[in-house]
mmCIF file of C-alpha atoms in Angstrom:
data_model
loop_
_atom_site.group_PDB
_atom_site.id
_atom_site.type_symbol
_atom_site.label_atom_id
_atom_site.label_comp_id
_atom_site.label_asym_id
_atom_site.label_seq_id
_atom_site.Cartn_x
_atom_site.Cartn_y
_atom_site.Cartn_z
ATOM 1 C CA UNK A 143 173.234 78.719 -106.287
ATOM 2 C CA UNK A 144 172.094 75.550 -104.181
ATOM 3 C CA UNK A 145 172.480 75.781 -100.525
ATOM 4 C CA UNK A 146 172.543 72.802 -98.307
ATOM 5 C CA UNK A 147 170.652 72.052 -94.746
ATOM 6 C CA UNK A 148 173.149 72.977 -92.313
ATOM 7 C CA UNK A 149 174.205 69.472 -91.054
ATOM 8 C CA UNK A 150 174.162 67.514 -94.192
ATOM 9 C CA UNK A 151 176.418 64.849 -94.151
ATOM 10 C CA UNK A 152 179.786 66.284 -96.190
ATOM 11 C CA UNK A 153 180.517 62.966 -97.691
ATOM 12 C CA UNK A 154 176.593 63.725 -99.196
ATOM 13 C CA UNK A 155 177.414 66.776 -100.558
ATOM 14 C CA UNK A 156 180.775 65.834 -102.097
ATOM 15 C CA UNK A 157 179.545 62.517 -103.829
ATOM 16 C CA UNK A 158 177.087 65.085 -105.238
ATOM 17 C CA UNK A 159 179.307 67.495 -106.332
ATOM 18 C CA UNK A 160 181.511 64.811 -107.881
ATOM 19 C CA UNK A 161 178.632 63.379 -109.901
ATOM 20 C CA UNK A 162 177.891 66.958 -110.943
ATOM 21 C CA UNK A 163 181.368 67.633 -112.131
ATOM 22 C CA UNK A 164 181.224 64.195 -114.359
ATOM 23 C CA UNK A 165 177.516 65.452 -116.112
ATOM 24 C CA UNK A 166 179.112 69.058 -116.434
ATOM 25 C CA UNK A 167 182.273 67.332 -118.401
ATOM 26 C CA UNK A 168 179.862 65.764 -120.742
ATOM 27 C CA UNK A 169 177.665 68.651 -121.280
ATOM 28 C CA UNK A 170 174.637 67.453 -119.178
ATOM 29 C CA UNK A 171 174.828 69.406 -116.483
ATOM 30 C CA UNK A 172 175.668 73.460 -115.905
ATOM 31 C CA UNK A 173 179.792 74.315 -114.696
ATOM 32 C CA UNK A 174 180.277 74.855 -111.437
ATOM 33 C CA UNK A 175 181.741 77.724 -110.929
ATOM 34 C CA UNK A 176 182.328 77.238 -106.949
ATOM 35 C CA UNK A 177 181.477 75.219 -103.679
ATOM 36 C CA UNK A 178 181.841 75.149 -99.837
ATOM 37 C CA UNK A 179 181.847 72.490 -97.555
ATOM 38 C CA UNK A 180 180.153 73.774 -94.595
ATOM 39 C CA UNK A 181 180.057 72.100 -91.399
ATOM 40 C CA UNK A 182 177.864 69.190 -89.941
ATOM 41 C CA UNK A 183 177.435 71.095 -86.591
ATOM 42 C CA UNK A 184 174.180 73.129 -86.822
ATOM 43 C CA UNK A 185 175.210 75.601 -84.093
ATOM 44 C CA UNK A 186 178.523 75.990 -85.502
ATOM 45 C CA UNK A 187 179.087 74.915 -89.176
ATOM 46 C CA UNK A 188 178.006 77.526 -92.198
ATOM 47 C CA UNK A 189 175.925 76.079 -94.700
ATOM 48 C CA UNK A 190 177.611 73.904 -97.595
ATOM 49 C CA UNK A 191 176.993 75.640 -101.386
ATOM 50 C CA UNK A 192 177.053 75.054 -104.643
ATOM 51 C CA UNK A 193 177.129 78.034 -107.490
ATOM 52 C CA UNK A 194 177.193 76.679 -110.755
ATOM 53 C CA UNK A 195 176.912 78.409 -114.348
ATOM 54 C CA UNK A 196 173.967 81.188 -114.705
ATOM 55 C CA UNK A 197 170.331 79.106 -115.694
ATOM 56 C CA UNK A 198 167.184 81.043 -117.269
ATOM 57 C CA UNK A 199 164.266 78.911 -117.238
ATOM 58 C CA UNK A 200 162.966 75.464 -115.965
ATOM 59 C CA UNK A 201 161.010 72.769 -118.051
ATOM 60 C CA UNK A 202 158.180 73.680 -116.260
ATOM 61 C CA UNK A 203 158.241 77.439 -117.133
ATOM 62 C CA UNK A 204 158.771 76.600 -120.654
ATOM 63 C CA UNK A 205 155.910 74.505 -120.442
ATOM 64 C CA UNK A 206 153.669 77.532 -119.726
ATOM 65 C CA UNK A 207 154.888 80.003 -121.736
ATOM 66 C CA UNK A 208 154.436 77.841 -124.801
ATOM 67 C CA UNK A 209 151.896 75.066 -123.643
ATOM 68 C CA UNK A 210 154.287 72.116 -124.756
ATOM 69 C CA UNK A 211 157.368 71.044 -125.400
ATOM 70 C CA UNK A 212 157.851 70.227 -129.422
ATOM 71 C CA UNK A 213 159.838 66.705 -130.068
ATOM 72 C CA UNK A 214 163.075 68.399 -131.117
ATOM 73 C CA UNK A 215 162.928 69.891 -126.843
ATOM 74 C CA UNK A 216 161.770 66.310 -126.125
ATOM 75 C CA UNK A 217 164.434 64.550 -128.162
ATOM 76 C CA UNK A 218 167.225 66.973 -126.541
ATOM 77 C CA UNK A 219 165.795 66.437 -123.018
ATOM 78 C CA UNK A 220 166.296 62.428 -123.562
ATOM 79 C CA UNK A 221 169.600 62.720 -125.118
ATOM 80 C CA UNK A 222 170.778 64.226 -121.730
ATOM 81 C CA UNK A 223 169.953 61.412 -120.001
ATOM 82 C CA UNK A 224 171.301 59.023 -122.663
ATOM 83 C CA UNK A 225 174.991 60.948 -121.972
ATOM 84 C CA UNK A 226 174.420 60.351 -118.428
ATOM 85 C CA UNK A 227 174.034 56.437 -119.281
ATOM 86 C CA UNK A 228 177.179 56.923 -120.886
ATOM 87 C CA UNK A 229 179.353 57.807 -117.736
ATOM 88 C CA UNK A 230 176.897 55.262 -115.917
ATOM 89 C CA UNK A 231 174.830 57.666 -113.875
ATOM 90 C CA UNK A 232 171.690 57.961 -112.944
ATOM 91 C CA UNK A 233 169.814 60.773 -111.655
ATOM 92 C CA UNK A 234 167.393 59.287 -110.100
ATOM 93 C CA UNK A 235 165.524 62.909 -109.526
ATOM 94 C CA UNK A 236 163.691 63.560 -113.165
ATOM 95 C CA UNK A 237 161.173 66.423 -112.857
ATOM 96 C CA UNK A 238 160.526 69.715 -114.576
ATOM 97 C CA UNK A 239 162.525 71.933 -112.070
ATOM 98 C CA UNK A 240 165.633 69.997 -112.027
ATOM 99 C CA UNK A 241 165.649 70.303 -115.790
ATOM 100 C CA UNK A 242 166.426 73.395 -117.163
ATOM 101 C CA UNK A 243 167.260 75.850 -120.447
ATOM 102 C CA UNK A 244 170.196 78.474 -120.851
ATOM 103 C CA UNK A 245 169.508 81.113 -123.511
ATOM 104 C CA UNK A 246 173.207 83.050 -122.715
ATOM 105 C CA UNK A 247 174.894 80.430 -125.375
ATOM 106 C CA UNK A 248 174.713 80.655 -128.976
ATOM 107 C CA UNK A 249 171.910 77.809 -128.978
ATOM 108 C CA UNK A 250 169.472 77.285 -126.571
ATOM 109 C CA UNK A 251 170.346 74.142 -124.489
ATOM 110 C CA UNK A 252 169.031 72.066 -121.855
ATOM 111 C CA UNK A 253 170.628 71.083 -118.408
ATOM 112 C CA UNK A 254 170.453 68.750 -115.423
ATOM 113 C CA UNK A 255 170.303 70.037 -112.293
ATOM 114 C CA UNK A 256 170.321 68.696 -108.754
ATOM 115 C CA UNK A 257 172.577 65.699 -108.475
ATOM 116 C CA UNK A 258 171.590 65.003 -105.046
ATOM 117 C CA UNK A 259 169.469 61.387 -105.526
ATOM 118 C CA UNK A 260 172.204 60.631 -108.331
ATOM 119 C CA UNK A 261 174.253 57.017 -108.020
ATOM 120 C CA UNK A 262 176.638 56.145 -109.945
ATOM 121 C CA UNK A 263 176.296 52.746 -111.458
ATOM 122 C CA UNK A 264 178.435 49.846 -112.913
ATOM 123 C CA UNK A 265 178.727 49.377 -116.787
ATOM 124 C CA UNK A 266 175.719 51.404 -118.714
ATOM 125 C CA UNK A 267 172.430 51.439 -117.197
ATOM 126 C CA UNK A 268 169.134 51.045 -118.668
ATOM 127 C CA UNK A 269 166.506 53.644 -118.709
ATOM 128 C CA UNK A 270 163.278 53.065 -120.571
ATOM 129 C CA UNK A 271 163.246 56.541 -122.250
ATOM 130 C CA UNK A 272 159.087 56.480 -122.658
ATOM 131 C CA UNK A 273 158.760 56.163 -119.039
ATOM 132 C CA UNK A 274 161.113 58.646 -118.358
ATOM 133 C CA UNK A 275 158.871 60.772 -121.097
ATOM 134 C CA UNK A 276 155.255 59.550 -119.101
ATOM 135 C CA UNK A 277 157.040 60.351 -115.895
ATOM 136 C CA UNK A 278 158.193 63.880 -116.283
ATOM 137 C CA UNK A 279 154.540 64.526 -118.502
ATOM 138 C CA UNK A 280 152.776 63.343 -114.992
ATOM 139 C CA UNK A 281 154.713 65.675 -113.033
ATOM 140 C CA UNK A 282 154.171 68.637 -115.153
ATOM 141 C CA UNK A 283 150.672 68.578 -114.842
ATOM 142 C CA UNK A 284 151.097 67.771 -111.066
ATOM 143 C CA UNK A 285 153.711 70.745 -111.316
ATOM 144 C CA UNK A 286 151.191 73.017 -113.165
ATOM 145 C CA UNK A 287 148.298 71.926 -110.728
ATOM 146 C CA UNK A 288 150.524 72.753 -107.674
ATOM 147 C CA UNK A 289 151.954 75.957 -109.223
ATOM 148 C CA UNK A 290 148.187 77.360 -109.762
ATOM 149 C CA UNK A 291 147.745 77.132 -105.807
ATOM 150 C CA UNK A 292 151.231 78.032 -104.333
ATOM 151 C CA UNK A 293 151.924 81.647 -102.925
ATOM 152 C CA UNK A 294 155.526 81.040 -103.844
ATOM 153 C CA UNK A 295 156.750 83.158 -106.209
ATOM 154 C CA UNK A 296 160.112 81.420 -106.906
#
């Protein structure tokens, strides 16, 4: 479940629910399984949610438990964003906690999470997959770093 800051703009939290709904369709992203649009009065409006499909693990977790990912994890984690090219979005949020596994289903797959920086583009768009690969490397180890010095138990 993802709640919202009470007082997020709704027409936010729909466009991201929307672009959610179009990576779920395509296998990218987790179902959702229910939302709320809250209200944009702080004193008055509940908070706006999103419950979506039951996750086990992020990339980041993973990452620890078995030190790396091998290129068959690496080649499915870049295939999800190559679908996403394919209904011209782009997330435009890659890092190991918005990328997680499901163990429930008969194989082990990967998801995108977190749709919130998403846009929607026009035609495909271009991502250099190697940069996407050096990017999400970088913030591991920043990830890893930060993790070894956090109280947060999340």
């Amino acid at each position: 479940m993802k709640l919202f800051k009470k007082g997020k703009s709704n027409t936010t939290f729909i466009r991201e629910v929307d672009l959610h709904r179009a990576a779920a369709e395509i296998g990218v992203a987790p179902l959702i399984v229910d939302f709320y649009v809250g209200g944009t009065d702080r004193a008055k409006g509940a908070q706006s949610y999103i419950v979506m499909e039951k996750l086990d693990q992020t990339v980041l977790n993973i990452i620890k438990s078995q030190g790396q990912l091998s290129d068959e994890q690496w080649n499915e984690i870049i295939t999800l964003y190559r679908k996403l090219d394919t209904i011209s979005i782009l997330h435009n949020d890659s890092n190991p906690q918005n990328l997680m596994m499901q163990f429930a289903c008969a194989k082990r797959r990967f998801f995108l999470i977190d749709f919130g920086m998403s846009k929607r583009g026009k035609g495909n768009m271009t991502i250099s997959y190697p940069l996407l690969r050096a990017r999400l490397l970088r913030e591991e180890r920043r990830g890893v770093q930060m993790q070894l010095f956090t109280t947060d138990t999340k």
